[in-house]
XYZ file of C-alpha atoms in Angstrom:
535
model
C 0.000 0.000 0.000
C 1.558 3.533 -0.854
C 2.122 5.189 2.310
C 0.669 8.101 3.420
C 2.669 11.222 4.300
C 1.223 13.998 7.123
C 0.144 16.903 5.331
C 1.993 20.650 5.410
C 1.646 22.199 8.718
C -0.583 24.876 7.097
C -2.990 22.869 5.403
C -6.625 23.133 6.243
C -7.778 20.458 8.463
C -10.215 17.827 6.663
C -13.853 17.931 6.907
C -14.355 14.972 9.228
C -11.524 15.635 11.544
C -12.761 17.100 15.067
C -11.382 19.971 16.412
C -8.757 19.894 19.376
C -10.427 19.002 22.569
C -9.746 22.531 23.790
C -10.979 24.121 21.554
C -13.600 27.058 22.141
C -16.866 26.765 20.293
C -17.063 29.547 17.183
C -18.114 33.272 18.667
C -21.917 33.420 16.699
C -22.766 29.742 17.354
C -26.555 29.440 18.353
C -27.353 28.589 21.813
C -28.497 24.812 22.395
C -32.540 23.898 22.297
C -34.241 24.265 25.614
C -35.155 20.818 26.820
C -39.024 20.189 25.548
C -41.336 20.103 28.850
C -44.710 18.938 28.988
C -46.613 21.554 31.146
C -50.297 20.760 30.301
C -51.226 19.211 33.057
C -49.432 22.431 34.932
C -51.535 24.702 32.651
C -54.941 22.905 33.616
C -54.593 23.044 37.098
C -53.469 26.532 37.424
C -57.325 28.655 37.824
C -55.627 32.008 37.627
C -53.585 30.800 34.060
C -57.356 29.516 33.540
C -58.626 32.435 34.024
C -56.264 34.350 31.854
C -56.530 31.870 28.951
C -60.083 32.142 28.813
C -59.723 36.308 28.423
C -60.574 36.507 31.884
C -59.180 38.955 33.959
C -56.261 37.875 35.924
C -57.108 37.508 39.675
C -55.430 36.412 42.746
C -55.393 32.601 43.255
C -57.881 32.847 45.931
C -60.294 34.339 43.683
C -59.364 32.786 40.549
C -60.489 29.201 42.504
C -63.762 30.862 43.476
C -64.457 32.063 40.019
C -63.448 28.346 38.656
C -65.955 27.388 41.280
C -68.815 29.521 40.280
C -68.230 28.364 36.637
C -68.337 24.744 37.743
C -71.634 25.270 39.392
C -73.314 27.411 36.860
C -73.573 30.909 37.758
C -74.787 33.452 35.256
C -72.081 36.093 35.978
C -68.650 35.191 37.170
C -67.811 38.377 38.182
C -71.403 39.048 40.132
C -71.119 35.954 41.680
C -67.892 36.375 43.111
C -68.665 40.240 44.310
C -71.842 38.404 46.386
C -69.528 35.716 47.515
C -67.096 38.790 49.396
C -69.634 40.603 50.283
C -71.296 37.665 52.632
C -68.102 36.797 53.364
C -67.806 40.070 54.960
C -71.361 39.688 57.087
C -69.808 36.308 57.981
C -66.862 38.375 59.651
C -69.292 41.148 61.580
C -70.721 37.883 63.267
C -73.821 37.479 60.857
C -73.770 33.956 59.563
C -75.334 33.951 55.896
C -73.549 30.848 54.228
C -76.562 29.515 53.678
C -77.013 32.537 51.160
C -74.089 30.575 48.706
C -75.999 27.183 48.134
C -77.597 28.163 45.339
C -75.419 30.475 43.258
C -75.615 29.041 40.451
C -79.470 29.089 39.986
C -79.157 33.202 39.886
C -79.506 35.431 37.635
C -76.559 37.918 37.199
C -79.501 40.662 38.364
C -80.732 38.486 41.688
C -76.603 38.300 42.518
C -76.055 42.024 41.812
C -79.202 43.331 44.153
C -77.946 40.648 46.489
C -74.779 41.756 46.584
C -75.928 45.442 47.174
C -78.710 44.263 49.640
C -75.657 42.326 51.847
C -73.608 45.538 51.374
C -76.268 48.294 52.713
C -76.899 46.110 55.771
C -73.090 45.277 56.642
C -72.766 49.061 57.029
C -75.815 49.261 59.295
C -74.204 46.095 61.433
C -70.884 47.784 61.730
C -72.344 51.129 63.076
C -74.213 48.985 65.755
C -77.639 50.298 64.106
C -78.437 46.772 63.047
C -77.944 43.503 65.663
C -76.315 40.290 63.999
C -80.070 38.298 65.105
C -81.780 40.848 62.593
C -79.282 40.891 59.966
C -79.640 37.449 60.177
C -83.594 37.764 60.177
C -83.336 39.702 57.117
C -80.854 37.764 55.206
C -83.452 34.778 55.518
C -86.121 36.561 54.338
C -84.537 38.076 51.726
C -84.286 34.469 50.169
C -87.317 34.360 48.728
C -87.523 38.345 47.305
C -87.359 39.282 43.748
C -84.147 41.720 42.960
C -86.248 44.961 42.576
C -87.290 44.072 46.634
C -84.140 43.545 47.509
C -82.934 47.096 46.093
C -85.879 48.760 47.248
C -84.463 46.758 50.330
C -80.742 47.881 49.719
C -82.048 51.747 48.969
C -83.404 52.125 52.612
C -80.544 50.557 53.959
C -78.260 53.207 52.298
C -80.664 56.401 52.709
C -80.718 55.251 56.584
C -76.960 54.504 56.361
C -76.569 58.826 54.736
C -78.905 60.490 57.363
C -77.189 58.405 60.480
C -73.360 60.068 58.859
C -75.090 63.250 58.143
C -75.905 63.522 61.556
C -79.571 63.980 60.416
C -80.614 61.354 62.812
C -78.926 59.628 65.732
C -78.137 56.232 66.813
C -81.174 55.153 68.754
C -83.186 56.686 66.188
C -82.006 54.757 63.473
C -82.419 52.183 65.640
C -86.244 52.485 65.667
C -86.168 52.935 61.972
C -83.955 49.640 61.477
C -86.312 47.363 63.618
C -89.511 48.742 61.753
C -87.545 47.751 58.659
C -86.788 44.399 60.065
C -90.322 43.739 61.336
C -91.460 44.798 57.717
C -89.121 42.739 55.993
C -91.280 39.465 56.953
C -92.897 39.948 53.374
C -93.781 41.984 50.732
C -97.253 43.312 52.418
C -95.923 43.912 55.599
C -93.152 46.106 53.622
C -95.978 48.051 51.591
C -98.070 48.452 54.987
C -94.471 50.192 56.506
C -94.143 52.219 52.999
C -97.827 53.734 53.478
C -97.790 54.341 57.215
C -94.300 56.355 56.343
C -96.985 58.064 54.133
C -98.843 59.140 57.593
C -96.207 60.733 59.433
C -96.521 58.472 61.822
C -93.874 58.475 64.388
C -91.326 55.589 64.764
C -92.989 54.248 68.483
C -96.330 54.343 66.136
C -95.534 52.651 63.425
C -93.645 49.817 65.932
C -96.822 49.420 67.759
C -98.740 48.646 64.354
C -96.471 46.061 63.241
C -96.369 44.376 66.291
C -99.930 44.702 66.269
C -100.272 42.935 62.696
C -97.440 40.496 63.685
C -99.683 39.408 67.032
C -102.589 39.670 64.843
C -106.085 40.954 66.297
C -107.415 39.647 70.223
C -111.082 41.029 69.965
C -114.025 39.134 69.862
C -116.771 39.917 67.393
C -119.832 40.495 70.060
C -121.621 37.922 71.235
C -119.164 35.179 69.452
C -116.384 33.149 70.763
C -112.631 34.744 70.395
C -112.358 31.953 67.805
C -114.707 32.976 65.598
C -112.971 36.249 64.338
C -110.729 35.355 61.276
C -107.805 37.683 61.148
C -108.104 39.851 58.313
C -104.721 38.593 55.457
C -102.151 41.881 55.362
C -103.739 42.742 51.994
C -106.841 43.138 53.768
C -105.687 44.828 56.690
C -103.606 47.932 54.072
C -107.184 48.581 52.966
C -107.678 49.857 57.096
C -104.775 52.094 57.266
C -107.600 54.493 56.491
C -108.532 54.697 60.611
C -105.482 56.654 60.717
C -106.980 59.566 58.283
C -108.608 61.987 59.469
C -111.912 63.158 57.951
C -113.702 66.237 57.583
C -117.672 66.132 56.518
C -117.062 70.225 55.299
C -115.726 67.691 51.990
C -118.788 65.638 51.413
C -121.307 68.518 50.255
C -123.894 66.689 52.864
C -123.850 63.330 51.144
C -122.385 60.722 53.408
C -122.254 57.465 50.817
C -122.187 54.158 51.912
C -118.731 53.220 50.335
C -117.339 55.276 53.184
C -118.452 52.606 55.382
C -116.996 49.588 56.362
C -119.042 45.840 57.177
C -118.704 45.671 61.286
C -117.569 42.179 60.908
C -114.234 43.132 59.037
C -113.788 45.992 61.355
C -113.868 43.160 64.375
C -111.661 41.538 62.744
C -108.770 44.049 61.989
C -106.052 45.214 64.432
C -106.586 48.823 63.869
C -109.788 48.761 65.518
C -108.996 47.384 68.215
C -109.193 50.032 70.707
C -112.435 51.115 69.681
C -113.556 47.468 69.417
C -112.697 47.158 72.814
C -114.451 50.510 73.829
C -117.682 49.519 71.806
C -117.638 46.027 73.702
C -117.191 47.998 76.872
C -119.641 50.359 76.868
C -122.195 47.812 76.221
C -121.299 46.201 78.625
C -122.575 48.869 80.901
C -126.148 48.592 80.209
C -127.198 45.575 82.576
C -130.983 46.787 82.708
C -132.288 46.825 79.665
C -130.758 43.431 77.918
C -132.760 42.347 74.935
C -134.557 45.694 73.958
C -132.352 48.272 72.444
C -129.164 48.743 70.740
C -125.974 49.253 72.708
C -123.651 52.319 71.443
C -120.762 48.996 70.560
C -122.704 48.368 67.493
C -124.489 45.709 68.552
C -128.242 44.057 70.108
C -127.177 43.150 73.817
C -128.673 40.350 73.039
C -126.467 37.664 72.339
C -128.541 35.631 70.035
C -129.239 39.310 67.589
C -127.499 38.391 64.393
C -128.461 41.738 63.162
C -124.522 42.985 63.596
C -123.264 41.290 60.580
C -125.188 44.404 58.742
C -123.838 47.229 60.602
C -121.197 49.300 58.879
C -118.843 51.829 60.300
C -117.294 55.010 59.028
C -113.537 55.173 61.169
C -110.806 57.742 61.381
C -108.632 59.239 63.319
C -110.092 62.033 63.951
C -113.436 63.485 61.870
C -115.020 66.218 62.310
C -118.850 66.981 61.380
C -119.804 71.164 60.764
C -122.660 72.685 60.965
C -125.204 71.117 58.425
C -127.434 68.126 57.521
C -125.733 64.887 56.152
C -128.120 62.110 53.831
C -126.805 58.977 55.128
C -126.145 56.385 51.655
C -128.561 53.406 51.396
C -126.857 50.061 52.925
C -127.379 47.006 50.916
C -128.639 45.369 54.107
C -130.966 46.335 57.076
C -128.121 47.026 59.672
C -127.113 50.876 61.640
C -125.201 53.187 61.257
C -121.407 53.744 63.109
C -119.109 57.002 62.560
C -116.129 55.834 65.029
C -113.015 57.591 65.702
C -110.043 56.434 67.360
C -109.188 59.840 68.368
C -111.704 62.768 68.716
C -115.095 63.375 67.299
C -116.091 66.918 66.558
C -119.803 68.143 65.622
C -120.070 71.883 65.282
C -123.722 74.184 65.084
C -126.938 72.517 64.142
C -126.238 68.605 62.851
C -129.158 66.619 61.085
C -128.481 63.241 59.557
C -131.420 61.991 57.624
C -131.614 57.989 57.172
C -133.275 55.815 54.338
C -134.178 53.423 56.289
C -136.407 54.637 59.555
C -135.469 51.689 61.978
C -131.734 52.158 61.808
C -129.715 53.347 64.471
C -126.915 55.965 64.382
C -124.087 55.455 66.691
C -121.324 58.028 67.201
C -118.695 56.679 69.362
C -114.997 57.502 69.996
C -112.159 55.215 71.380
C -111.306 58.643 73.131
C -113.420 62.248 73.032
C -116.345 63.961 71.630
C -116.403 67.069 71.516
C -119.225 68.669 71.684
C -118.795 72.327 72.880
C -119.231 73.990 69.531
C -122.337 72.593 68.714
C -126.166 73.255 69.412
C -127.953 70.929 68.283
C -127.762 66.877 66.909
C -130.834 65.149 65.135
C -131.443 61.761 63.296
C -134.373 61.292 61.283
C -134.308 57.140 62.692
C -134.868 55.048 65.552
C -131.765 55.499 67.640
C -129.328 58.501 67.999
C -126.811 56.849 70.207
C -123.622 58.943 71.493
C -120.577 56.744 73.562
C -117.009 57.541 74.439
C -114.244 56.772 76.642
C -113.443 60.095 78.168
C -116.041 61.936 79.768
C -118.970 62.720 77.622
C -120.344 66.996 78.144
C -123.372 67.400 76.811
C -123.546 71.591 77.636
C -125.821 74.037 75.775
C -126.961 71.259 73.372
C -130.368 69.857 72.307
C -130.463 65.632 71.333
C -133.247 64.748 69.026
C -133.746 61.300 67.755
C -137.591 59.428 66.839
C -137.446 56.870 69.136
C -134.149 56.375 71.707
C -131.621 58.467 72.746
C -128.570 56.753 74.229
C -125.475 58.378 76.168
C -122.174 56.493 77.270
C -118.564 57.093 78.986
C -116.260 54.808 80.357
C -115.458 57.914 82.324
C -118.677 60.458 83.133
C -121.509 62.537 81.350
C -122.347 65.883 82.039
C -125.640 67.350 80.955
C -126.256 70.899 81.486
C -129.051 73.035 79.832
C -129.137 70.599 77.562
C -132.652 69.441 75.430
C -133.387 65.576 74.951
C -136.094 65.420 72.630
C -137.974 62.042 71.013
C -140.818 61.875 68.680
C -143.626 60.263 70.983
C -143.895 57.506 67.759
C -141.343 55.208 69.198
C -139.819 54.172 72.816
C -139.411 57.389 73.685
C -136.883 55.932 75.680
C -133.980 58.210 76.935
C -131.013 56.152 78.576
C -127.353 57.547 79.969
C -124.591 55.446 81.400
C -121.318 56.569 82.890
C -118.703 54.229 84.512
C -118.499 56.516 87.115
C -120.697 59.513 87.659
C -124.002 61.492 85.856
C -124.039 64.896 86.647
C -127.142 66.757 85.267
C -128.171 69.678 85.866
C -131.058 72.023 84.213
C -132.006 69.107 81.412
C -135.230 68.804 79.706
C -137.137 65.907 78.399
C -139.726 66.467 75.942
C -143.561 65.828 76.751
C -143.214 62.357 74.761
C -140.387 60.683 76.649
C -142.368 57.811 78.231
C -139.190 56.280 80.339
C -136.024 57.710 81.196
C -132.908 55.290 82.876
C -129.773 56.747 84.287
C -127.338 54.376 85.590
C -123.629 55.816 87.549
C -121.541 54.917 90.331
C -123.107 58.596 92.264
C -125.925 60.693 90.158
C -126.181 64.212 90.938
C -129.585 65.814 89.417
C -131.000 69.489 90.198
C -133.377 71.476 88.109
C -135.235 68.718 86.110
C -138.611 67.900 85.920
C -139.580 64.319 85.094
C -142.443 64.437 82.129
C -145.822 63.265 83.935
C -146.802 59.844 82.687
C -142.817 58.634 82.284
C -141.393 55.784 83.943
C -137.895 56.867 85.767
C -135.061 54.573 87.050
C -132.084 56.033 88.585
C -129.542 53.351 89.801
C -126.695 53.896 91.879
C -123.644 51.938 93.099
C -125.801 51.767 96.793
C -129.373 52.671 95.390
C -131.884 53.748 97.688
C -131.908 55.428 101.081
C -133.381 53.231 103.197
C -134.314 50.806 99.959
C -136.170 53.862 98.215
C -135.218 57.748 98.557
C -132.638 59.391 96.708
C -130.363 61.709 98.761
C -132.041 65.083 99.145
C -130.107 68.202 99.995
C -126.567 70.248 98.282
C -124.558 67.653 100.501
C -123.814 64.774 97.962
C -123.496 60.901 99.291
C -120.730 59.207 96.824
C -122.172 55.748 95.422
C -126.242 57.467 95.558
C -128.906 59.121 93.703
C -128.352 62.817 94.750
C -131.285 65.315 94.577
C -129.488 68.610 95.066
C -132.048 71.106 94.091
C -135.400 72.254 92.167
C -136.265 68.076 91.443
C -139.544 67.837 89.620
C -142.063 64.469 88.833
C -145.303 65.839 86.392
C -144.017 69.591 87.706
C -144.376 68.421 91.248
C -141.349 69.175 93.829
C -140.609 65.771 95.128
C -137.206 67.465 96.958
C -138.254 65.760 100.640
C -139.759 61.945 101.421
C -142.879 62.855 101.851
C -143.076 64.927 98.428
C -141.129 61.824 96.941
C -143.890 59.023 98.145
C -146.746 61.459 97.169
C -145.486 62.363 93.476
C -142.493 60.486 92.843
C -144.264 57.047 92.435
C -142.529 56.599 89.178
C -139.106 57.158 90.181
C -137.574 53.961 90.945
C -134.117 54.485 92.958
C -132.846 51.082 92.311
C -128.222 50.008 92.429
C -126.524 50.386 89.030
C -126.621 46.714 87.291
C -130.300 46.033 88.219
């Protein structure tokens, strides 16, 4: 084989021949490859990368898992969802435990999670100025479960406006705290919320407006006379917004002397409604009074004392606040039923000059009653064209300067006392002619006159003071006292008055007789029956 000489020191090394061991890689080589990693499985599990893949914005972790979460479960808005999630998260830090609020997420829309989200925001702020307690946060969280989103802003709205006027300093602390609890109580439903809205309406203060709510919430505790507690069926909240109307007043000047039925209310429904309840309870209790003449005339509560009388289920009753009848004469509507008449006020009842209501129907009574005061000191005279004119209160009932003129009865009640002076009680002579006063504690009457017709007069008090009246010849005349009789028959002659008996102070009259002594009494006074109040 030819042999093979080393080439010349300076000839250029051949293609296949590697470099010297040491020697340093050319100046512009490229860097080597990066070692191929699969990072899928990195990718998937990483929510924030997730979230930023998806065109997302790029949260923290914490929130990217809970927006992975609210995807997984279905919510409607990411980004709504996740602002209700912090903001219950922050009512679960004030002490107010709503997680209960999160189980269903993904059933909302993104407007229920946006009004819940500014519903959970208004009341934190109310918690964490100690306005709101954790219980009724709590309370209102549940109810708010089951509210539309345009409740839960009207909600939210009152929250905030409450949460402005407390940093305003327009109202303080314990105010607001009235204010919150009515809005709490309200917050039960939807009609106990409109019920709030419209007695806001009234002016009515906080305490008020507390005492109605708790009223609805215990619902109503009188008894429809002459029937069982049980068989009054509470009135639904819907029903009972149509009565905020007892806390109007009303003036008659406004009904050009037309007083039309569809101002009136069935008796039954106003039993049965918690407005009423303190004149209920006055009605029952002035008819209560009249032990002596059960089964033949109407009581000034609306009703026959006679248990058995179904005739109340067609009275009807005009209530307010306050009304207040002027000078004039009122045609009472037509009711669709043979029933009587009620004009009730829970406050104070006001007749002014002459007053004549006319009635269609000649046997129906008129009652005016008040859960407080009539006033009666700017009038002259009241008349009814019916049966009954019947006249009850719970203060003391003055009856000064004034003449009463019904056909048949006339009928005066107070819890308290009446007070006749130069007053007129006139009847028609085609009726019972019947005059009857009650007072819980005392009758004081002094210079009254009965017309010629009056056939029987009853006056039943504690102590009854009379002077200057003369007893119509032919009437029948029982005076009953907490004692009754002197000696089992004479009233108590003389200016000295005996608490507890018929007194006889001065100028007392039978048929224009004096029957101021015993032996005047026993010769003229044989219809005057001093009997004890209750018999």
């Amino acid at each position: 084989p030819p042999s093979e000489e080393p080439p010349p020191a300076d000839a250029p090394p051949l293609a296949d021949t590697p470099p010297p061991a040491d020697a340093p890689p050319p100046a512009d080589a490229p860097p080597p490859p990066p070692v191929a990693i699969d990072d899928t499985s990195i990718r998937e599990s990483d929510a924030e990368m997730k979230q930023a893949q998806k065109g997302g914005p790029r949260r923290d972790a914490k929130k990217a898992v809970l927006a992975e979460a609210m995807e997984a479960v279905g919510a409607d808005d990411v980004d709504a969802a996740l602002e209700f999630v912090e903001a219950a998260e922050e009512s679960i830090k004030l002490g107010v435990d709503v997680s209960d609020q999160l189980t269903n997420i993904g059933q909302l829309s993104k407007d229920d999670l946006e009004a819940r989200k500014e519903f959970t925001d208004s009341q934190n702020k109310l918690v964490e100025k100690g306005v709101l307690s954790r219980d009724d946060a709590r309370s209102r969280a549940q109810n708010a479960k089951q509210k539309t989103a345009a409740e839960l802003k009207s909600e939210a709205t009152l929250n905030q406006e409450l949460t402005a006027k407390i940093e305003s300093g327009d109202v303080s602390i314990d105010e607001a705290k009235k204010k919150a609890d009515n809005q709490t109580a309200a917050s039960a439903s939807p009609e106990l919320q409109a019920l709030l809205d419209e007695l806001s309406k009234l002016n009515l203060t906080d305490d008020e407006m507390a005492k109605v709510l708790k009223d609805l919430n215990d619902g109503p505790k009188a008894s429809a006379p002459g029937s069982p507690p049980s068989s009054v069926t509470p009135l639904t909240l819907q029903q009972e917004s149509q009565m905020l109307i007892i806390l109007e007043d009303l003036s008659f000047k406004d009904l050009n002397g037309k007083i039309p039925s569809t101002l009136f209310m069935s008796a039954e429904k106003v039993s049965a409604s918690v407005f009423f309840q303190d004149l209920e309870a006055v009605a029952d209790a002035l008819g209560s009074l009249d032990t002596s003449y059960l089964n033949t005339t109407t009581s000034p509560s609306g009703s026959s004392d006679s248990p058995s009388s179904d005739s109340d289920d067609n009275d009807m009753v005009l209530g307010r606040n306050n009304i207040v009848i002027p000078n004039g004469t009122y045609e009472l509507g037509a009711l669709e039923k043979s029933g009587d008449y009620f004009i009730a006020t829970t406050d104070k009842l006001t007749l002014l000059g002459n007053v004549v209501f006319n009635s269609p129907d000649a046997e129906a009574s008129l009652i005016l009653l008040s859960a407080n005061s009539i006033d009666l000191s700017g009038a002259s005279s009241v008349s009814y064209s019916g049966e009954e004119l019947g006249i009850g209160s719970f203060d003391s009932l003055n009856i000064e300067n004034v003449s009463l003129k019904a056909e048949g009865r006339l009928s005066l009640r107070s819890l308290d006392s009446v007070v006749l002076k130069n007053a007129e009680m006139i009847t028609s002579g085609k009726g019972a002619d019947f005059i009857h006063v009650l007072a819980a504690n005392q009758i004081t009457a002094d210079s009254v006159a009965f017309s010629s017709m009056v056939k029987q007069i009853t006056m039943e008090a504690m102590t009854i003071n009379l002077a200057n009246i003369n007893f119509p010849s032919g009437s029948n005349v029982n005076l009953n006292s907490l004692y009754g009789g002197v000696d089992g028959k004479y009233p108590n002659f003389g200016d000295v008055t005996q608490y507890g008996r018929v007194n006889f102070i001065k100028d007392m009259q039978y048929g224009s007789n004096s029957i101021m002594d015993r032996v005047s009494f026993d010769q003229y006074g044989g219809n005057v029956k001093i009997g004890t109040f209750g018999n």
